[in-house]
Amino acid sequence: MAKRRLNERQRERIHAIQERRRKKLEQHAELALSDVSENTPREGRVITRHGQNLVISDDTEHYIHCLSRQNIGQVVCGDRVVWQATDDGQGVVTAVLPRETALIRPNFSGEARALAANISQIVIVLAPEPMPSQYLVDQYLVAAEQIGVTTLIALNKRDLMDDAAIEAFDRQFGHYETIGYPVIKISAKFEHGLDPLIERLNQQTSILVGQSGVGKSSLIMALLPDIEIQIGRLSEASGLGCHTTSATTLYDLPSGGHLIDSPGVRSFRLGALTPDAVAQGFIEFGDFLGHCKFSNCSHQQEPGCALKEAVEEGKIHPQRLSNFLHMVQGLTTTH
């Protein structure tokens, strides 16, 4: 269905409504701030956010419902913040501490918006069906390199694959381990079948990404046996009930570390990157970039291309170069 166009009056009316709501929320937060007690400001971590309502975990792992001041910028799940308690047992977030990393996703207007902060690991989940895509994996890897986090490739539903299927997968994805990206095979159907994943999630703040149908939700349920208890604590702290589960949320893993569950990852994709930035996301290209015969080499038909020579010498997998060229072409045709 085509989008309905809004006329100028309708746009002005929507803008006016949104502005009234914004001012009302700002007044609410400022009113709450006026009731701040004499307690020293404390640090905390944002567990989830729904509008201006935040659930913060303090240094005792206690959950507190807080409002966010309007002038501190966008606050997202995983942010480290400064907050102050109010006399009603809740709190107000007064500052956002610098982020180590941020998972960025373009919104519908093309603006880059943070989805979650301070992630240390992205887990790319694959499965026999839908058929794993090297191109999609490479998109995630480029994004991870841009963010500056470690990456793990996990083949889920190992129980559905026979030896021939496993061998075919290894032929298609085995080169990622050579590059430096760990690849593990897991299954919730086998006893200890998730141990390789649990071990690598330990002491990390991880997020699962992948196509619909690869089993991310089932993995989250298996990794978080107490998820209903955690959701109950969140609902009690926030007063938002079931709405909390539709927002990006940080959960505690039993074995240590944290897992972020985000519905926004379903449409996660690369933002606006330059061809050079995409090239930097292919880490094995580093020894060859800048060594082509021509400084403006497109790495396609030019003689003396260092990347093509590296492919011929077996130092770069041919599919990786093909996927890189496809991504760069996509940048030039959409900008």
mmCIF file of C-alpha atoms in Angstrom, residues 103 115 122-130 136 140 152 154-157 186 188 194 197 201 206-224 227 251 253 259-268:
data_model
loop_
_atom_site.group_PDB
_atom_site.id
_atom_site.type_symbol
_atom_site.label_atom_id
_atom_site.label_comp_id
_atom_site.label_asym_id
_atom_site.label_seq_id
_atom_site.Cartn_x
_atom_site.Cartn_y
_atom_site.Cartn_z
ATOM 1 C CA LEU A 103 24.983 -0.048 17.585
ATOM 2 C CA LEU A 115 19.873 1.235 19.077
ATOM 3 C CA ILE A 122 27.872 -9.206 18.103
ATOM 4 C CA VAL A 123 26.762 -12.813 17.546
ATOM 5 C CA ILE A 124 25.743 -13.511 13.941
ATOM 6 C CA VAL A 125 23.246 -16.372 14.081
ATOM 7 C CA LEU A 126 22.888 -18.639 11.027
ATOM 8 C CA ALA A 127 20.773 -21.759 10.499
ATOM 9 C CA PRO A 128 20.186 -24.420 7.801
ATOM 10 C CA GLU A 129 17.013 -22.532 6.856
ATOM 11 C CA PRO A 130 16.829 -19.808 5.743
ATOM 12 C CA LEU A 136 24.601 -10.769 4.876
ATOM 13 C CA TYR A 140 27.251 -7.586 9.726
ATOM 14 C CA LEU A 152 31.142 -14.500 16.645
ATOM 15 C CA ALA A 154 27.105 -19.214 15.339
ATOM 16 C CA LEU A 155 25.466 -21.934 13.252
ATOM 17 C CA ASN A 156 22.251 -22.733 15.122
ATOM 18 C CA LYS A 157 20.024 -25.840 14.758
ATOM 19 C CA ILE A 186 25.228 -25.080 18.418
ATOM 20 C CA ALA A 188 19.475 -26.400 22.049
ATOM 21 C CA LEU A 194 24.817 -24.467 23.701
ATOM 22 C CA LEU A 197 27.989 -20.154 22.878
ATOM 23 C CA LEU A 201 28.975 -14.937 26.071
ATOM 24 C CA SER A 206 26.327 -9.370 23.501
ATOM 25 C CA ILE A 207 23.544 -8.941 20.977
ATOM 26 C CA LEU A 208 22.239 -11.588 18.570
ATOM 27 C CA VAL A 209 21.684 -10.620 14.935
ATOM 28 C CA GLY A 210 20.517 -12.650 11.949
ATOM 29 C CA GLN A 211 17.706 -13.368 9.532
ATOM 30 C CA SER A 212 14.199 -14.124 10.702
ATOM 31 C CA GLY A 213 13.806 -17.848 11.283
ATOM 32 C CA VAL A 214 17.339 -18.641 12.462
ATOM 33 C CA GLY A 215 16.109 -19.160 16.032
ATOM 34 C CA LYS A 216 17.262 -16.008 17.857
ATOM 35 C CA SER A 217 14.168 -15.912 20.091
ATOM 36 C CA SER A 218 14.511 -19.590 21.001
ATOM 37 C CA LEU A 219 18.178 -19.078 21.805
ATOM 38 C CA ILE A 220 17.369 -16.146 24.067
ATOM 39 C CA MET A 221 14.788 -18.225 25.940
ATOM 40 C CA ALA A 222 17.307 -21.079 26.337
ATOM 41 C CA LEU A 223 20.105 -18.769 27.466
ATOM 42 C CA LEU A 224 17.844 -16.946 29.929
ATOM 43 C CA ILE A 227 13.709 -14.380 31.700
ATOM 44 C CA TYR A 251 19.261 -9.107 30.538
ATOM 45 C CA LEU A 253 23.101 -14.058 31.892
ATOM 46 C CA LEU A 259 22.521 -10.223 26.587
ATOM 47 C CA ILE A 260 20.660 -7.437 24.782
ATOM 48 C CA ASP A 261 17.411 -8.382 23.077
ATOM 49 C CA SER A 262 16.312 -5.829 20.508
ATOM 50 C CA PRO A 263 13.347 -5.982 18.107
ATOM 51 C CA GLY A 264 15.110 -3.257 16.120
ATOM 52 C CA VAL A 265 17.811 -5.712 15.025
ATOM 53 C CA ARG A 266 15.289 -7.270 12.635
ATOM 54 C CA SER A 267 15.873 -4.369 10.246
ATOM 55 C CA PHE A 268 19.491 -3.741 11.203
#
